[in-house]
């Protein structure tokens, strides 16, 4: 019964990006966990997902959550959901994030995300917040990123220093 | 001091490392440089250094020394600094560290910044990792921003408010006024986040839920516009306009319509429309359909709509896309209880999914198949499920076997079918069945009197093939011990009786004793079976020999049994036939499957207490132990009867400590009232363990004579544990002149409904009286 739920209800508990070799490229946590707990989640979920045979369905169970994952080229996009949530829509959420990255970087590949990881986070933060979808329009997210980037460069130009 | 190396250069360098050790060395070197840079309080390059630290953190290296630096970046006026600083805070800090509270002031200032992107950073950080204290301090600012006309900020404020409410539910009220016109927004971002906020509020508070029910028409209108509107490039996903918003609205409608007829009716049409018009060729359409189905099933929809929903799920089952099949099976599992007949129509498709290659789908299909088994389809379903059991992965076998047993028990069309099914499970998945199956099966077999010959014959034949599967071997041994006479006399009616001699049977049983494949428990079963055959077979010399050999077995259990059986041959031969007699029919303790009555720590009462001859204590008790293990209750009432001499005096003290603070909120009840003996139960909760119920029985006697040798015994179902303490007396005085009290402690960790079987024995006017009764009228408070 939803009215009796006392625990924190999130659409997502976490979002992880990792390569086929098990290298983490991005980690976003929507619930507070200790560093140790995070490491355990990463280890376990990565192991489960990487072990999946090709052409399996994109959902699996781990502890009390549903893991939804999708592979795009060399990267796995992986999220953990509460039992209540719509897995099919989550696939759309993952896809949307990939599209946003693609639009921003122009034909995004893993190297873009490695060398510009902070931008990947900024884009994510314009799309999701607290595990929920923040903005449903692709255009709106792109515009926000452009504007914020401009803000950044303008100040740096003023200071006459490179970004970093 | 040269400028610290740039982020991308560092990344490039680290990626050239060929070994873990090389990488570690580079990282350590850079960390040292960064640390000294931090110490020098270099404002210019702080941002660059923290960015590098965040990269190294992602590789798994410690970065806690950068936490304070993030705070300094957040406090800086440069946007670049703030951006990295807030990112660092979200990655390196969490609410467990006091340090994070230092952010509160910065966030407060930034929430009021002139640049919306700075405000956005603050809202985002607060909304992602704000602790309860921070939320309390800053809720007012968030509420203000929720009312702004700037849609960029408004949508962020809405989700930030959701986080605040999750952290500090009491603050929910303060956001209520701001929600007034949230749904009149045109901006989809604001609309979506507003629906999320409203959903959160409705889920947490029934009052809010009632308050927001009036929004149903507006939500229906918005949803309708989304569906009917033409192509909108900004929100389009494969021809569907803003599926994210559609799904969230459907979810909110679900919550509003649940248990409310009017709301449910108001949304009927739109749900039907979405269900029939949504394009299903792509995942996105199916995602919306899925949410629609969930909503239809949860609200008070009319039956036509429900059937439509189940049919959608049925179509999902046939979809090529595995994900959709998986989701369909999951939903059908949720609805199978309430809409059983509708789901039954899709049974054959579901059963086909058992053959799917995907593990997740197979599991769901198995669970759903078991849920669909009923009296009409049992034969067909069982064929499929047994086939599945044969071929499935080991991870499924235990659950499948248990499921088969349960289903067979509930719906077996005939005893023979039941036994055949059990045999099939034991032979194909015998090593995976659960431990409690063995006693359950033995009980079943014992009670199927007319099938004894058939059963023992089949089990014997199975043993000849394979003695590696322990549960099968144990059940078979037990049966051969019991019904060996039927086996050798060739009495089987159901099938062609086999010709087997007593020696052959003993060969098999002795083979089990010596085989490496047999577990210790199995050997015990085998030895006892051999012993039992001494009264069923004509020649006992061989049996005597075996028994005497095992009298010196290294295995203590076997040795003890053998020694006692030996004694039975030598000194108590006159008792042997009675002791090894055929087992009586055991009453089933419960109608819905295996609930065993279990004994907990303490002495067990041997069942042969009534015997006229003084029984040697250990021997029948040993035999009785077997019986108690296998029986699972009834005539033998296994209980702790802690009699006075064995009870340590300190137990009373413990009892008082545990009783602690007595809150007598549970009403007393009469458990038994017959022939002048009345037994009342009063209840207390034991502190500190709330799962323990402490029951005091009060026995009173309204007849004219005293009831002497009064003994109260009790047994409870398997998930409970029971402890009986000493009674106040063994005499219940006549004419209600006094009561005998006794304390029972019941541990009920699963909070299941309390049931109890009690046995009363006493002597009245010289005659022994015995009675058994069920106690089912426990007040709910005693076990909830």
PDB file of N, CA and C in Angstrom, chain A residues 40-102:
ATOM      1  N   UNK A  40      30.521  -1.022  -2.640  1.00  0.00           N
ATOM      2  CA  UNK A  40      29.929  -2.355  -2.705  1.00  0.00           C
ATOM      3  C   UNK A  40      28.872  -2.417  -3.797  1.00  0.00           C
ATOM      4  N   UNK A  41      28.031  -1.395  -3.847  1.00  0.00           N
ATOM      5  CA  UNK A  41      26.996  -1.374  -4.877  1.00  0.00           C
ATOM      6  C   UNK A  41      27.642  -1.429  -6.254  1.00  0.00           C
ATOM      7  N   UNK A  42      28.644  -0.587  -6.434  1.00  0.00           N
ATOM      8  CA  UNK A  42      29.306  -0.517  -7.740  1.00  0.00           C
ATOM      9  C   UNK A  42      29.870  -1.886  -8.108  1.00  0.00           C
ATOM     10  N   UNK A  43      30.548  -2.485  -7.151  1.00  0.00           N
ATOM     11  CA  UNK A  43      31.180  -3.777  -7.426  1.00  0.00           C
ATOM     12  C   UNK A  43      30.144  -4.824  -7.805  1.00  0.00           C
ATOM     13  N   UNK A  44      29.105  -4.930  -6.959  1.00  0.00           N
ATOM     14  CA  UNK A  44      28.107  -5.971  -7.184  1.00  0.00           C
ATOM     15  C   UNK A  44      27.331  -5.758  -8.471  1.00  0.00           C
ATOM     16  N   UNK A  45      26.859  -4.535  -8.663  1.00  0.00           N
ATOM     17  CA  UNK A  45      26.024  -4.285  -9.841  1.00  0.00           C
ATOM     18  C   UNK A  45      26.838  -4.456 -11.115  1.00  0.00           C
ATOM     19  N   UNK A  46      28.060  -3.936 -11.091  1.00  0.00           N
ATOM     20  CA  UNK A  46      28.916  -4.089 -12.271  1.00  0.00           C
ATOM     21  C   UNK A  46      29.107  -5.555 -12.608  1.00  0.00           C
ATOM     22  N   UNK A  47      29.380  -6.343 -11.578  1.00  0.00           N
ATOM     23  CA  UNK A  47      29.621  -7.768 -11.817  1.00  0.00           C
ATOM     24  C   UNK A  47      28.394  -8.421 -12.436  1.00  0.00           C
ATOM     25  N   UNK A  48      27.213  -8.090 -11.896  1.00  0.00           N
ATOM     26  CA  UNK A  48      25.978  -8.686 -12.401  1.00  0.00           C
ATOM     27  C   UNK A  48      25.733  -8.303 -13.858  1.00  0.00           C
ATOM     28  N   UNK A  49      25.891  -7.006 -14.133  1.00  0.00           N
ATOM     29  CA  UNK A  49      25.567  -6.521 -15.472  1.00  0.00           C
ATOM     30  C   UNK A  49      26.561  -7.044 -16.497  1.00  0.00           C
ATOM     31  N   UNK A  50      27.841  -7.013 -16.155  1.00  0.00           N
ATOM     32  CA  UNK A  50      28.855  -7.447 -17.111  1.00  0.00           C
ATOM     33  C   UNK A  50      28.744  -8.938 -17.410  1.00  0.00           C
ATOM     34  N   UNK A  51      28.127  -9.679 -16.474  1.00  0.00           N
ATOM     35  CA  UNK A  51      28.001 -11.123 -16.673  1.00  0.00           C
ATOM     36  C   UNK A  51      26.805 -11.501 -17.537  1.00  0.00           C
ATOM     37  N   UNK A  52      25.957 -10.543 -17.852  1.00  0.00           N
ATOM     38  CA  UNK A  52      24.748 -10.875 -18.592  1.00  0.00           C
ATOM     39  C   UNK A  52      25.060 -11.299 -20.017  1.00  0.00           C
ATOM     40  N   UNK A  53      24.466 -12.370 -20.487  1.00  0.00           N
ATOM     41  CA  UNK A  53      24.673 -12.757 -21.886  1.00  0.00           C
ATOM     42  C   UNK A  53      24.051 -11.706 -22.808  1.00  0.00           C
ATOM     43  N   UNK A  54      24.571 -11.576 -23.994  1.00  0.00           N
ATOM     44  CA  UNK A  54      23.978 -10.603 -24.924  1.00  0.00           C
ATOM     45  C   UNK A  54      22.552 -11.005 -25.254  1.00  0.00           C
ATOM     46  N   UNK A  55      21.748 -10.051 -25.639  1.00  0.00           N
ATOM     47  CA  UNK A  55      20.348 -10.314 -25.980  1.00  0.00           C
ATOM     48  C   UNK A  55      19.527 -10.769 -24.776  1.00  0.00           C
ATOM     49  N   UNK A  56      20.004 -10.494 -23.560  1.00  0.00           N
ATOM     50  CA  UNK A  56      19.138 -10.712 -22.388  1.00  0.00           C
ATOM     51  C   UNK A  56      18.200  -9.531 -22.286  1.00  0.00           C
ATOM     52  N   UNK A  57      17.187  -9.653 -21.434  1.00  0.00           N
ATOM     53  CA  UNK A  57      16.362  -8.474 -21.233  1.00  0.00           C
ATOM     54  C   UNK A  57      17.145  -7.499 -20.343  1.00  0.00           C
ATOM     55  N   UNK A  58      16.743  -6.242 -20.407  1.00  0.00           N
ATOM     56  CA  UNK A  58      17.544  -5.198 -19.770  1.00  0.00           C
ATOM     57  C   UNK A  58      17.272  -5.017 -18.290  1.00  0.00           C
ATOM     58  N   UNK A  59      16.561  -5.959 -17.667  1.00  0.00           N
ATOM     59  CA  UNK A  59      16.216  -5.789 -16.263  1.00  0.00           C
ATOM     60  C   UNK A  59      16.739  -6.963 -15.474  1.00  0.00           C
ATOM     61  N   UNK A  60      17.248  -6.680 -14.301  1.00  0.00           N
ATOM     62  CA  UNK A  60      17.569  -7.779 -13.415  1.00  0.00           C
ATOM     63  C   UNK A  60      17.318  -7.346 -11.976  1.00  0.00           C
ATOM     64  N   UNK A  61      17.292  -8.326 -11.098  1.00  0.00           N
ATOM     65  CA  UNK A  61      17.017  -8.025  -9.692  1.00  0.00           C
ATOM     66  C   UNK A  61      18.282  -8.131  -8.878  1.00  0.00           C
ATOM     67  N   UNK A  62      18.439  -7.152  -8.004  1.00  0.00           N
ATOM     68  CA  UNK A  62      19.577  -7.210  -7.092  1.00  0.00           C
ATOM     69  C   UNK A  62      19.100  -6.693  -5.750  1.00  0.00           C
ATOM     70  N   UNK A  63      19.239  -7.506  -4.724  1.00  0.00           N
ATOM     71  CA  UNK A  63      18.672  -7.163  -3.414  1.00  0.00           C
ATOM     72  C   UNK A  63      17.216  -6.759  -3.598  1.00  0.00           C
ATOM     73  N   UNK A  64      16.831  -5.606  -3.102  1.00  0.00           N
ATOM     74  CA  UNK A  64      15.423  -5.251  -3.206  1.00  0.00           C
ATOM     75  C   UNK A  64      15.155  -4.256  -4.325  1.00  0.00           C
ATOM     76  N   UNK A  65      16.115  -4.091  -5.221  1.00  0.00           N
ATOM     77  CA  UNK A  65      15.864  -3.128  -6.290  1.00  0.00           C
ATOM     78  C   UNK A  65      15.980  -3.778  -7.669  1.00  0.00           C
ATOM     79  N   UNK A  66      15.343  -3.088  -8.615  1.00  0.00           N
ATOM     80  CA  UNK A  66      15.436  -3.516 -10.003  1.00  0.00           C
ATOM     81  C   UNK A  66      16.579  -2.746 -10.644  1.00  0.00           C
ATOM     82  N   UNK A  67      17.447  -3.435 -11.312  1.00  0.00           N
ATOM     83  CA  UNK A  67      18.515  -2.771 -12.045  1.00  0.00           C
ATOM     84  C   UNK A  67      18.113  -2.725 -13.512  1.00  0.00           C
ATOM     85  N   UNK A  68      18.144  -1.529 -14.083  1.00  0.00           N
ATOM     86  CA  UNK A  68      17.848  -1.358 -15.497  1.00  0.00           C
ATOM     87  C   UNK A  68      19.131  -0.901 -16.158  1.00  0.00           C
ATOM     88  N   UNK A  69      19.541  -1.584 -17.203  1.00  0.00           N
ATOM     89  CA  UNK A  69      20.793  -1.187 -17.824  1.00  0.00           C
ATOM     90  C   UNK A  69      20.656  -1.267 -19.337  1.00  0.00           C
ATOM     91  N   UNK A  70      21.484  -0.446 -20.012  1.00  0.00           N
ATOM     92  CA  UNK A  70      21.516  -0.541 -21.465  1.00  0.00           C
ATOM     93  C   UNK A  70      22.924  -0.229 -21.925  1.00  0.00           C
ATOM     94  N   UNK A  71      23.343  -0.951 -22.907  1.00  0.00           N
ATOM     95  CA  UNK A  71      24.704  -0.751 -23.395  1.00  0.00           C
ATOM     96  C   UNK A  71      24.671   0.121 -24.640  1.00  0.00           C
ATOM     97  N   UNK A  72      25.495   1.153 -24.607  1.00  0.00           N
ATOM     98  CA  UNK A  72      25.641   2.017 -25.785  1.00  0.00           C
ATOM     99  C   UNK A  72      27.110   1.986 -26.146  1.00  0.00           C
ATOM    100  N   UNK A  73      27.415   1.359 -27.257  1.00  0.00           N
ATOM    101  CA  UNK A  73      28.805   1.187 -27.710  1.00  0.00           C
ATOM    102  C   UNK A  73      29.616   0.549 -26.575  1.00  0.00           C
ATOM    103  N   UNK A  74      30.636   1.258 -26.083  1.00  0.00           N
ATOM    104  CA  UNK A  74      31.493   0.617 -25.087  1.00  0.00           C
ATOM    105  C   UNK A  74      31.081   0.918 -23.656  1.00  0.00           C
ATOM    106  N   UNK A  75      29.967   1.666 -23.493  1.00  0.00           N
ATOM    107  CA  UNK A  75      29.567   2.063 -22.150  1.00  0.00           C
ATOM    108  C   UNK A  75      28.251   1.435 -21.722  1.00  0.00           C
ATOM    109  N   UNK A  76      28.202   1.019 -20.458  1.00  0.00           N
ATOM    110  CA  UNK A  76      26.938   0.577 -19.879  1.00  0.00           C
ATOM    111  C   UNK A  76      26.339   1.727 -19.088  1.00  0.00           C
ATOM    112  N   UNK A  77      25.055   1.995 -19.344  1.00  0.00           N
ATOM    113  CA  UNK A  77      24.318   2.964 -18.552  1.00  0.00           C
ATOM    114  C   UNK A  77      23.417   2.160 -17.634  1.00  0.00           C
ATOM    115  N   UNK A  78      23.557   2.391 -16.340  1.00  0.00           N
ATOM    116  CA  UNK A  78      22.937   1.451 -15.418  1.00  0.00           C
ATOM    117  C   UNK A  78      22.285   2.202 -14.260  1.00  0.00           C
ATOM    118  N   UNK A  79      21.056   1.865 -13.950  1.00  0.00           N
ATOM    119  CA  UNK A  79      20.395   2.547 -12.837  1.00  0.00           C
ATOM    120  C   UNK A  79      19.651   1.546 -11.960  1.00  0.00           C
ATOM    121  N   UNK A  80      19.445   1.924 -10.693  1.00  0.00           N
ATOM    122  CA  UNK A  80      18.726   1.057  -9.777  1.00  0.00           C
ATOM    123  C   UNK A  80      17.409   1.704  -9.392  1.00  0.00           C
ATOM    124  N   UNK A  81      16.320   0.925  -9.479  1.00  0.00           N
ATOM    125  CA  UNK A  81      14.981   1.478  -9.258  1.00  0.00           C
ATOM    126  C   UNK A  81      14.293   0.830  -8.078  1.00  0.00           C
ATOM    127  N   UNK A  82      13.382   1.572  -7.520  1.00  0.00           N
ATOM    128  CA  UNK A  82      12.471   0.992  -6.546  1.00  0.00           C
ATOM    129  C   UNK A  82      11.525   0.033  -7.243  1.00  0.00           C
ATOM    130  N   UNK A  83      10.942  -0.824  -6.476  1.00  0.00           N
ATOM    131  CA  UNK A  83      10.070  -1.840  -7.058  1.00  0.00           C
ATOM    132  C   UNK A  83       8.889  -1.257  -7.828  1.00  0.00           C
ATOM    133  N   UNK A  84       8.451  -0.078  -7.403  1.00  0.00           N
ATOM    134  CA  UNK A  84       7.227   0.481  -7.967  1.00  0.00           C
ATOM    135  C   UNK A  84       7.367   0.999  -9.384  1.00  0.00           C
ATOM    136  N   UNK A  85       8.591   1.249  -9.801  1.00  0.00           N
ATOM    137  CA  UNK A  85       8.740   2.105 -10.975  1.00  0.00           C
ATOM    138  C   UNK A  85       8.643   1.410 -12.316  1.00  0.00           C
ATOM    139  N   UNK A  86       8.428   2.208 -13.319  1.00  0.00           N
ATOM    140  CA  UNK A  86       8.159   1.766 -14.678  1.00  0.00           C
ATOM    141  C   UNK A  86       9.484   1.547 -15.401  1.00  0.00           C
ATOM    142  N   UNK A  87       9.865   0.283 -15.542  1.00  0.00           N
ATOM    143  CA  UNK A  87      11.174  -0.018 -16.138  1.00  0.00           C
ATOM    144  C   UNK A  87      11.275   0.435 -17.586  1.00  0.00           C
ATOM    145  N   UNK A  88      10.166   0.308 -18.299  1.00  0.00           N
ATOM    146  CA  UNK A  88      10.215   0.673 -19.714  1.00  0.00           C
ATOM    147  C   UNK A  88      10.488   2.161 -19.874  1.00  0.00           C
ATOM    148  N   UNK A  89       9.892   2.947 -18.990  1.00  0.00           N
ATOM    149  CA  UNK A  89      10.142   4.377 -19.071  1.00  0.00           C
ATOM    150  C   UNK A  89      11.580   4.691 -18.696  1.00  0.00           C
ATOM    151  N   UNK A  90      12.121   3.949 -17.757  1.00  0.00           N
ATOM    152  CA  UNK A  90      13.511   4.172 -17.354  1.00  0.00           C
ATOM    153  C   UNK A  90      14.453   3.969 -18.534  1.00  0.00           C
ATOM    154  N   UNK A  91      14.140   3.010 -19.387  1.00  0.00           N
ATOM    155  CA  UNK A  91      14.948   2.826 -20.591  1.00  0.00           C
ATOM    156  C   UNK A  91      14.908   4.099 -21.431  1.00  0.00           C
ATOM    157  N   UNK A  92      13.747   4.727 -21.465  1.00  0.00           N
ATOM    158  CA  UNK A  92      13.633   5.985 -22.199  1.00  0.00           C
ATOM    159  C   UNK A  92      14.452   7.089 -21.537  1.00  0.00           C
ATOM    160  N   UNK A  93      14.489   7.070 -20.217  1.00  0.00           N
ATOM    161  CA  UNK A  93      15.280   8.073 -19.497  1.00  0.00           C
ATOM    162  C   UNK A  93      16.761   7.902 -19.831  1.00  0.00           C
ATOM    163  N   UNK A  94      17.233   6.671 -19.793  1.00  0.00           N
ATOM    164  CA  UNK A  94      18.634   6.414 -20.132  1.00  0.00           C
ATOM    165  C   UNK A  94      18.917   6.855 -21.559  1.00  0.00           C
ATOM    166  N   UNK A  95      17.984   6.543 -22.436  1.00  0.00           N
ATOM    167  CA  UNK A  95      18.168   6.902 -23.835  1.00  0.00           C
ATOM    168  C   UNK A  95      18.227   8.400 -24.022  1.00  0.00           C
ATOM    169  N   UNK A  96      17.372   9.093 -23.297  1.00  0.00           N
ATOM    170  CA  UNK A  96      17.345  10.556 -23.392  1.00  0.00           C
ATOM    171  C   UNK A  96      18.680  11.138 -22.954  1.00  0.00           C
ATOM    172  N   UNK A  97      19.253  10.590 -21.903  1.00  0.00           N
ATOM    173  CA  UNK A  97      20.530  11.093 -21.416  1.00  0.00           C
ATOM    174  C   UNK A  97      21.614  10.895 -22.468  1.00  0.00           C
ATOM    175  N   UNK A  98      21.589   9.744 -23.105  1.00  0.00           N
ATOM    176  CA  UNK A  98      22.561   9.487 -24.173  1.00  0.00           C
ATOM    177  C   UNK A  98      22.385  10.485 -25.306  1.00  0.00           C
ATOM    178  N   UNK A  99      21.128  10.763 -25.644  1.00  0.00           N
ATOM    179  CA  UNK A  99      20.862  11.738 -26.715  1.00  0.00           C
ATOM    180  C   UNK A  99      21.391  13.120 -26.339  1.00  0.00           C
ATOM    181  N   UNK A 100      21.202  13.490 -25.077  1.00  0.00           N
ATOM    182  CA  UNK A 100      21.683  14.806 -24.630  1.00  0.00           C
ATOM    183  C   UNK A 100      23.201  14.885 -24.722  1.00  0.00           C
ATOM    184  N   UNK A 101      23.866  13.812 -24.308  1.00  0.00           N
ATOM    185  CA  UNK A 101      25.323  13.775 -24.397  1.00  0.00           C
ATOM    186  C   UNK A 101      25.758  13.856 -25.856  1.00  0.00           C
ATOM    187  N   UNK A 102      25.012  13.156 -26.693  1.00  0.00           N
ATOM    188  CA  UNK A 102      25.344  13.125 -28.115  1.00  0.00           C
ATOM    189  C   UNK A 102      25.219  14.502 -28.752  1.00  0.00           C
TER     190      UNK A 102
END
